[in-house]
N, C-alpha and C. Protein backbone atom coordinates (compact mmCIF):
# COMPACT_ATOMS: atom_id res chain seq x y z
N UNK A 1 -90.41 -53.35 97.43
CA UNK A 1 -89.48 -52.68 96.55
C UNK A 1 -90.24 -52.05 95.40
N UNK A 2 -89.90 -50.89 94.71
CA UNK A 2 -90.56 -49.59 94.60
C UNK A 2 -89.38 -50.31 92.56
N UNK A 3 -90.32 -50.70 91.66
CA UNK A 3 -89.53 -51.01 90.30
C UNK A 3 -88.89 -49.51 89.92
N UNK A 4 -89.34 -48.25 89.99
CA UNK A 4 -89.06 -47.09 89.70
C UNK A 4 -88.07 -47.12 89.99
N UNK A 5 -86.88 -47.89 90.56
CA UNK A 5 -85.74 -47.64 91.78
C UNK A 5 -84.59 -48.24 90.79
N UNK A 6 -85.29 -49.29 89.60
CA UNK A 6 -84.36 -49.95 88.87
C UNK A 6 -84.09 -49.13 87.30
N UNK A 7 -84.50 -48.15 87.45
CA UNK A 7 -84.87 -47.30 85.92
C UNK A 7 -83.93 -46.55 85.72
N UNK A 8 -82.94 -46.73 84.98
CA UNK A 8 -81.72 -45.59 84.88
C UNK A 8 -82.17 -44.61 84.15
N UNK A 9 -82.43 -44.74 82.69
CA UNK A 9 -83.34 -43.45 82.15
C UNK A 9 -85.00 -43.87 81.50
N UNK A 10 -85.83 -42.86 82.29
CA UNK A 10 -87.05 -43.47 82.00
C UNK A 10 -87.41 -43.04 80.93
N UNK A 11 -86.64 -42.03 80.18
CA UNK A 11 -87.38 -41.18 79.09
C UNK A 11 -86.09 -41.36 78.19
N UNK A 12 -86.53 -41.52 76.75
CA UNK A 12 -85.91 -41.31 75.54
C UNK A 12 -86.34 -40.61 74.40
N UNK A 13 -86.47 -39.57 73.95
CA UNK A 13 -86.78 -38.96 72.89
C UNK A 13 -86.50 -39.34 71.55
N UNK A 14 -86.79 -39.64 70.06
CA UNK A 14 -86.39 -39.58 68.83
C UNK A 14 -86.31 -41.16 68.62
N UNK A 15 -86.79 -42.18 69.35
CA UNK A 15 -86.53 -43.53 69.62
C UNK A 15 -87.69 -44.08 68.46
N UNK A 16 -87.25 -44.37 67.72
CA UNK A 16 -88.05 -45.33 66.46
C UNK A 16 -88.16 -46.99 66.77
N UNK A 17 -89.56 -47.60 66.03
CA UNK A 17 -89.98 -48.44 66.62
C UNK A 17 -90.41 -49.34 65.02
N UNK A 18 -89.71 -50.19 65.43
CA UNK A 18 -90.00 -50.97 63.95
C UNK A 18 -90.43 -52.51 64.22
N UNK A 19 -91.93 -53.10 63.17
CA UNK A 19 -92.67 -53.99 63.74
C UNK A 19 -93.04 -54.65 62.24
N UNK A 20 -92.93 -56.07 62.70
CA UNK A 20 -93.50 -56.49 61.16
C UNK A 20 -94.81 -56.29 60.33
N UNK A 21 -94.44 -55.71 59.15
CA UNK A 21 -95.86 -55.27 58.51
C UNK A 21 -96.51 -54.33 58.75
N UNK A 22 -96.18 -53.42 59.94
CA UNK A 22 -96.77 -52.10 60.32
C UNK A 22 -95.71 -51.25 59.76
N UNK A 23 -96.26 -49.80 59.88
CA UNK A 23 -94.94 -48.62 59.52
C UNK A 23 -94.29 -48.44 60.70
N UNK A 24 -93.04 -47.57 60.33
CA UNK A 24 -92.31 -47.18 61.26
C UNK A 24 -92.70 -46.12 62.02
N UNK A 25 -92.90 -46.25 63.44
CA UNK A 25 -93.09 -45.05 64.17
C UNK A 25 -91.66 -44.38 65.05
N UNK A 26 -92.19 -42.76 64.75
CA UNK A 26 -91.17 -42.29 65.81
C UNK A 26 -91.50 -41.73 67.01
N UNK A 27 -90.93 -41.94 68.01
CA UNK A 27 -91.78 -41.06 68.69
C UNK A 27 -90.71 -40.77 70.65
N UNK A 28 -91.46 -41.03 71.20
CA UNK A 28 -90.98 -40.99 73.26
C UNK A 28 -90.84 -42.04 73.54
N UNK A 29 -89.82 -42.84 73.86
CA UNK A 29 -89.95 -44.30 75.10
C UNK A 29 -90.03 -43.44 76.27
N UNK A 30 -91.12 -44.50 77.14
CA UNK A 30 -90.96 -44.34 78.29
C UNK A 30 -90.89 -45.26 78.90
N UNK A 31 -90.08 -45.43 80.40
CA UNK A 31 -90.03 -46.67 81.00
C UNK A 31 -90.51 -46.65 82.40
N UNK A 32 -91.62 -47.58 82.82
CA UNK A 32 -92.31 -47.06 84.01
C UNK A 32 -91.76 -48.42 84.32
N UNK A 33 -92.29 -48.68 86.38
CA UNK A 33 -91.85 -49.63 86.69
C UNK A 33 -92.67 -51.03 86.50
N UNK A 34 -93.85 -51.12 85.20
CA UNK A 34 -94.52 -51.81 84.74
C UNK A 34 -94.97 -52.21 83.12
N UNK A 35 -94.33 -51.05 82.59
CA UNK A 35 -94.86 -50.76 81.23
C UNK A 35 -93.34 -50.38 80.51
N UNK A 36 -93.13 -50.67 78.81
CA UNK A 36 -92.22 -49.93 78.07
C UNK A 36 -93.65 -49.14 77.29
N UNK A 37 -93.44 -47.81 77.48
CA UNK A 37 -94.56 -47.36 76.55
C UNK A 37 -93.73 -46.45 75.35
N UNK A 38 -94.36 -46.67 74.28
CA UNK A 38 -94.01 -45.67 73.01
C UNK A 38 -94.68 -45.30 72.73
N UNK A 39 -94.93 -43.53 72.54
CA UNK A 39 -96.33 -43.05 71.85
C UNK A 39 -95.46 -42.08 70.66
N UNK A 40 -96.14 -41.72 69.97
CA UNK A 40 -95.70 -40.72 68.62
C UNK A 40 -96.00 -39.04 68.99
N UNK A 41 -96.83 -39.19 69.60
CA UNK A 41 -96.85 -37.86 70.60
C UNK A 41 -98.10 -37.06 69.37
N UNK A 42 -98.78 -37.56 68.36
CA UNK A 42 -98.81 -36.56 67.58
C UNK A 42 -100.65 -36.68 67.27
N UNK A 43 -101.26 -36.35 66.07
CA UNK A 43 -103.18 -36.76 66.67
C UNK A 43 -103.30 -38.11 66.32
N UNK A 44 -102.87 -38.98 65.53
CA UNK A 44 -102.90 -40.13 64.81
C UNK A 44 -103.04 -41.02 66.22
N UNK A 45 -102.03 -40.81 67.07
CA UNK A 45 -101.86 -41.25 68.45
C UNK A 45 -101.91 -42.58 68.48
N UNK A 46 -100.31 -42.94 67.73
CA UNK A 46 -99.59 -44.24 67.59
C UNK A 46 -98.92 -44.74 68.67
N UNK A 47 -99.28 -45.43 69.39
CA UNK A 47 -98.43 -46.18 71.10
C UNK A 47 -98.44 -47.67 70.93
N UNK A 48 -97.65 -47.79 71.58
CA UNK A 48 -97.23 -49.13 71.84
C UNK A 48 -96.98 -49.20 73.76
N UNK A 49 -97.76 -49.99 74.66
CA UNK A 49 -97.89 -49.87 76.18
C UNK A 49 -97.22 -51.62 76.16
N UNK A 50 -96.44 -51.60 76.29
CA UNK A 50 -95.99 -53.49 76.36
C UNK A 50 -95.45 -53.55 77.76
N UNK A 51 -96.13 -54.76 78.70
CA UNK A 51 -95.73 -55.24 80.10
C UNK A 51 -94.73 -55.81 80.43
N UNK A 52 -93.85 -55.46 81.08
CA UNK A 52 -92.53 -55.82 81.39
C UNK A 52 -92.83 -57.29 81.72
N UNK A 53 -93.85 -57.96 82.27
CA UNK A 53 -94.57 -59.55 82.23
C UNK A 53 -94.24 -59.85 80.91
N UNK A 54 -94.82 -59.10 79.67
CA UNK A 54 -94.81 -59.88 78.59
C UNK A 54 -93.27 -59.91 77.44
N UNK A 55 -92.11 -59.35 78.10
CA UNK A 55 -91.12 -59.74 77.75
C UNK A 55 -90.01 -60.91 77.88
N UNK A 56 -90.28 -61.82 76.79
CA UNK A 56 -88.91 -62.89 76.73
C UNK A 56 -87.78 -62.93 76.73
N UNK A 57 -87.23 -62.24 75.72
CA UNK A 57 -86.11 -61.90 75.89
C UNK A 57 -85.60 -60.54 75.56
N UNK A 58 -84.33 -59.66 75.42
CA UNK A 58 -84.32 -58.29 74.73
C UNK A 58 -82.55 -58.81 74.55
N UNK A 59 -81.94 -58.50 73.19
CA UNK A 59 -80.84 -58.48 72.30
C UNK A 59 -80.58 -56.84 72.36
N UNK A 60 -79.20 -56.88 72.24
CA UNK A 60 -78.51 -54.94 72.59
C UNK A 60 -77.77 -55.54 70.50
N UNK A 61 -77.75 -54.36 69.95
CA UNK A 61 -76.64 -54.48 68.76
C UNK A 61 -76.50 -52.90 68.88
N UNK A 62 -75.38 -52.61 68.56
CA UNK A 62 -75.07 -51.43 67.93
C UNK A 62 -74.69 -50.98 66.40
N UNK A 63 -74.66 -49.94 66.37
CA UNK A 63 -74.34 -49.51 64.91
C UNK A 63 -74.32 -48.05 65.36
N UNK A 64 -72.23 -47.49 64.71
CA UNK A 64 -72.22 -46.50 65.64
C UNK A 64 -72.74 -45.76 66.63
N UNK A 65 -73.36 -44.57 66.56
CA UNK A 65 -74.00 -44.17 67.88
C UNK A 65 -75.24 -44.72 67.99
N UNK A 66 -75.49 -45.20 67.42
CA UNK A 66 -77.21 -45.73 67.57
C UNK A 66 -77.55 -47.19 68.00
N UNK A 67 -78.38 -47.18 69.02
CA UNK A 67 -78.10 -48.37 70.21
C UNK A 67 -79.65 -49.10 69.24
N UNK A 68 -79.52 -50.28 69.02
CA UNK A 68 -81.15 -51.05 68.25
C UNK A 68 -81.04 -52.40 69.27
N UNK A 69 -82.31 -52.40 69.96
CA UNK A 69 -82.74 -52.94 70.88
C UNK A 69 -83.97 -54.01 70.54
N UNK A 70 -83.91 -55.10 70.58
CA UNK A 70 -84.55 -56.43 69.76
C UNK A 70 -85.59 -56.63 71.11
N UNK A 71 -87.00 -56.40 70.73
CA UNK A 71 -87.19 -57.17 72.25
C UNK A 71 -88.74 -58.50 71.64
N UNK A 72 -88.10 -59.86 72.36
CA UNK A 72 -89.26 -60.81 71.66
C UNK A 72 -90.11 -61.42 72.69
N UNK A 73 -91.08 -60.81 72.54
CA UNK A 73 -91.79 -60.91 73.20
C UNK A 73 -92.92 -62.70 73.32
N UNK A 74 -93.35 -62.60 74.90
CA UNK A 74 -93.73 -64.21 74.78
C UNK A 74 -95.56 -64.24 73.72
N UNK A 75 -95.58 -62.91 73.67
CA UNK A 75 -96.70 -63.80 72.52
C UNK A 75 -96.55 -64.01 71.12
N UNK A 76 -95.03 -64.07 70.97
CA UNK A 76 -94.70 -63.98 69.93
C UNK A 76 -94.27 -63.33 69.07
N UNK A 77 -94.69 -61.97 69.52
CA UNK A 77 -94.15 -60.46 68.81
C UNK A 77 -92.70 -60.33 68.70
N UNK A 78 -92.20 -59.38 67.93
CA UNK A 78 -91.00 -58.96 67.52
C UNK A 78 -90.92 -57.65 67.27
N UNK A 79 -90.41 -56.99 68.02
CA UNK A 79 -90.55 -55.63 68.19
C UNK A 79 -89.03 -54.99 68.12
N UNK A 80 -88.29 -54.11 67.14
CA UNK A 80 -87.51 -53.11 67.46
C UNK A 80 -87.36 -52.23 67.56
N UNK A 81 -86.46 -51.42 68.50
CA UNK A 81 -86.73 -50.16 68.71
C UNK A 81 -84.99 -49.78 68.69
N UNK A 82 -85.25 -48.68 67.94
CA UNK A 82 -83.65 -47.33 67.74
C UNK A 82 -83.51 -46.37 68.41
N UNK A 83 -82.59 -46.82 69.13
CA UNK A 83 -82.25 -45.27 70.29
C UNK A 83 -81.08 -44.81 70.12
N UNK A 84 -81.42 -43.30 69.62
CA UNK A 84 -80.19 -42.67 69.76
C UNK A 84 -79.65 -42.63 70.95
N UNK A 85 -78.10 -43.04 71.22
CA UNK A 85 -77.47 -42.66 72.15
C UNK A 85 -77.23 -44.12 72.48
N UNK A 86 -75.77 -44.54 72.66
CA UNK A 86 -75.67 -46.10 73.32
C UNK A 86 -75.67 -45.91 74.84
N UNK A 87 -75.55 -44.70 75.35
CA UNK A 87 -75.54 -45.27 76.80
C UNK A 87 -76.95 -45.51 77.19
N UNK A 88 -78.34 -44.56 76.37
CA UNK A 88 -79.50 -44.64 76.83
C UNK A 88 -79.82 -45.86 76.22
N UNK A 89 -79.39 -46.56 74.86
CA UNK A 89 -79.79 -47.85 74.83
C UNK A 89 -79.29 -49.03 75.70
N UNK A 90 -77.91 -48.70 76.54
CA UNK A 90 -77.44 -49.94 77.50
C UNK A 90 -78.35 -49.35 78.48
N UNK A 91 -79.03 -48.55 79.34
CA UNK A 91 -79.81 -48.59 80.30
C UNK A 91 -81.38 -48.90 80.42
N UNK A 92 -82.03 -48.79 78.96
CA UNK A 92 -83.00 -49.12 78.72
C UNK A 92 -83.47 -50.91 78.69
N UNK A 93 -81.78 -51.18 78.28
CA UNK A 93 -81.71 -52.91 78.06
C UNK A 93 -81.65 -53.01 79.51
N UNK A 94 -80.48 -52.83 80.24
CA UNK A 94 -80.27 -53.12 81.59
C UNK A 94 -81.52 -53.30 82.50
N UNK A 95 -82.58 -52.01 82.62
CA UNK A 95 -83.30 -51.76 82.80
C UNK A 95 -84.63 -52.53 82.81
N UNK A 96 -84.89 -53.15 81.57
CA UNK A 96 -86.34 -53.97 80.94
C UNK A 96 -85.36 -55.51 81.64
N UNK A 97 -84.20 -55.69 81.26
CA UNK A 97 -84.13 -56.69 81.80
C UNK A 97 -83.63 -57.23 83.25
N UNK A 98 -84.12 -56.08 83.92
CA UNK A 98 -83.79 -56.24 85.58
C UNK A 98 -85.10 -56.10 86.53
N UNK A 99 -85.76 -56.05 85.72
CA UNK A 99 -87.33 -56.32 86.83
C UNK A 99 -87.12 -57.49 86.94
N UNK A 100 -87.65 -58.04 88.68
CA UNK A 100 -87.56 -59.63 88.55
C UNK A 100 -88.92 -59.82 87.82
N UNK A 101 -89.50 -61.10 88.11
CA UNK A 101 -90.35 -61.83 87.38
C UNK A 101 -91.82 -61.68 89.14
N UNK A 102 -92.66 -61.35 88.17
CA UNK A 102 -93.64 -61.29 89.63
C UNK A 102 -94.45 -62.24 89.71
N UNK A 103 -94.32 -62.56 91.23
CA UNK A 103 -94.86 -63.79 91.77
C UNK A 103 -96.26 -63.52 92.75
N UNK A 104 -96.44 -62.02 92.70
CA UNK A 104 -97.46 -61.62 93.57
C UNK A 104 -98.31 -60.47 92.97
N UNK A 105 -99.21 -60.52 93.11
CA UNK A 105 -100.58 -59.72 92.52
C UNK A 105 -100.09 -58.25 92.57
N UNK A 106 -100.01 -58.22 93.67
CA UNK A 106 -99.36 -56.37 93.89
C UNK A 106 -98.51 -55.92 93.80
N UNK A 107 -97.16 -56.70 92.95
CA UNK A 107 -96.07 -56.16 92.68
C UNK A 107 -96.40 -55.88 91.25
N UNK A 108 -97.30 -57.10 90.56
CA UNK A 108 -97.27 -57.20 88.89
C UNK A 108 -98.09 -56.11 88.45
N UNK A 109 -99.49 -55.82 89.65
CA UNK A 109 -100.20 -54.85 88.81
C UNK A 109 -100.46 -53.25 89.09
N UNK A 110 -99.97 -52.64 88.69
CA UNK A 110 -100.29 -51.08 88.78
C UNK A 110 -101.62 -50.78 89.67
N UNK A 111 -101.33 -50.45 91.05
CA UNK A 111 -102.48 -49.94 91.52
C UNK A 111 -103.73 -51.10 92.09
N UNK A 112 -102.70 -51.83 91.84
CA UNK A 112 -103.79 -53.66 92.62
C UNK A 112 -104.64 -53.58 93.81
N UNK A 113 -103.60 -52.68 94.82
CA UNK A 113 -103.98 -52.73 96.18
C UNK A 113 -105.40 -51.43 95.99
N UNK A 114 -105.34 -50.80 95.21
CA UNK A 114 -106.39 -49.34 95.35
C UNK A 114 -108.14 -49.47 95.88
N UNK A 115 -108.39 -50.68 94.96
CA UNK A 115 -109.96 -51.31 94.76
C UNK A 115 -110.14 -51.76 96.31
N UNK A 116 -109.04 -53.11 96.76
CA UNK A 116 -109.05 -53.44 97.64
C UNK A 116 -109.41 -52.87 98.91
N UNK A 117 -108.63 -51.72 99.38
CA UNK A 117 -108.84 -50.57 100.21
C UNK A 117 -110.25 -49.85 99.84
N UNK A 118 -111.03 -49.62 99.22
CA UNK A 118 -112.12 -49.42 99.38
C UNK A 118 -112.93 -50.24 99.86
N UNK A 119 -112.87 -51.70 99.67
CA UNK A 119 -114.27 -52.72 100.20
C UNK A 119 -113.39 -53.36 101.52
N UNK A 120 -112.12 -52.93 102.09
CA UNK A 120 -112.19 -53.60 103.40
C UNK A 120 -113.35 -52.75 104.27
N UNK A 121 -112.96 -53.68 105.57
CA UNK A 121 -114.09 -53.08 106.85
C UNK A 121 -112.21 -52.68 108.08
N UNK A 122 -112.26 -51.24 107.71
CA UNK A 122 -111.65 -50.65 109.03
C UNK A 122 -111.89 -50.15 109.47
């Protein structure tokens, strides 16, 4: 099974990202079937690449149109992020929290099998 298949919207524009003690960034979510990535898009080239592995839990709140998405992560981090639009914030939640949990090398890692296929003997 192909995680890309569980992604209702992979892209969010104008999505702000708020972290303790750092500034606020604004910038692109993107949601791959391994990664939540946030970059700022701009030269400073502020991202945030966090593994759908390393999420504990994720909290939905609203405040009128604007969907704020809690996600706490198991090393401890605390990460929020503001998305305009509640339906793109209920699919982004839905979403991060519908990957199962991986139990096998080549589901968890991007491109696992690639190396492999070079050093067999066929």
């Amino acid at each position: 099974m192909e995680f890309a298949e569980l992604i209702k919207t992979p892209r969010v524009d104008g999505v702000v990202l708020h972290r303790p003690f750092m500034p606020t960034v604004e910038g692109t979510l993107c949601l791959t079937g391994h990664h939540l990535i946030l970059s700022s898009r701009q030269d400073s080239a502020e991202e945030l690449w966090l593994l759908h592995a390393n999420i504990d839990s994720i909290e939905k709140r609203f405040v009128g149109s604007l969907g704020r998405i809690v996600v706490k992560c198991k090393d401890l981090r605390i990460i929020q992020l503001d998305i305009p639009g509640m339906e793109e914030c209920l699919n982004i939640a839905s979403s991060s929290q519908g990957f199962p949990e991986c139990n096998q090398a080549n589901l968890c890692c991007p491109l696992s099998d690639v190396a492999y296929s070079i050093f067999s003997d066929r």
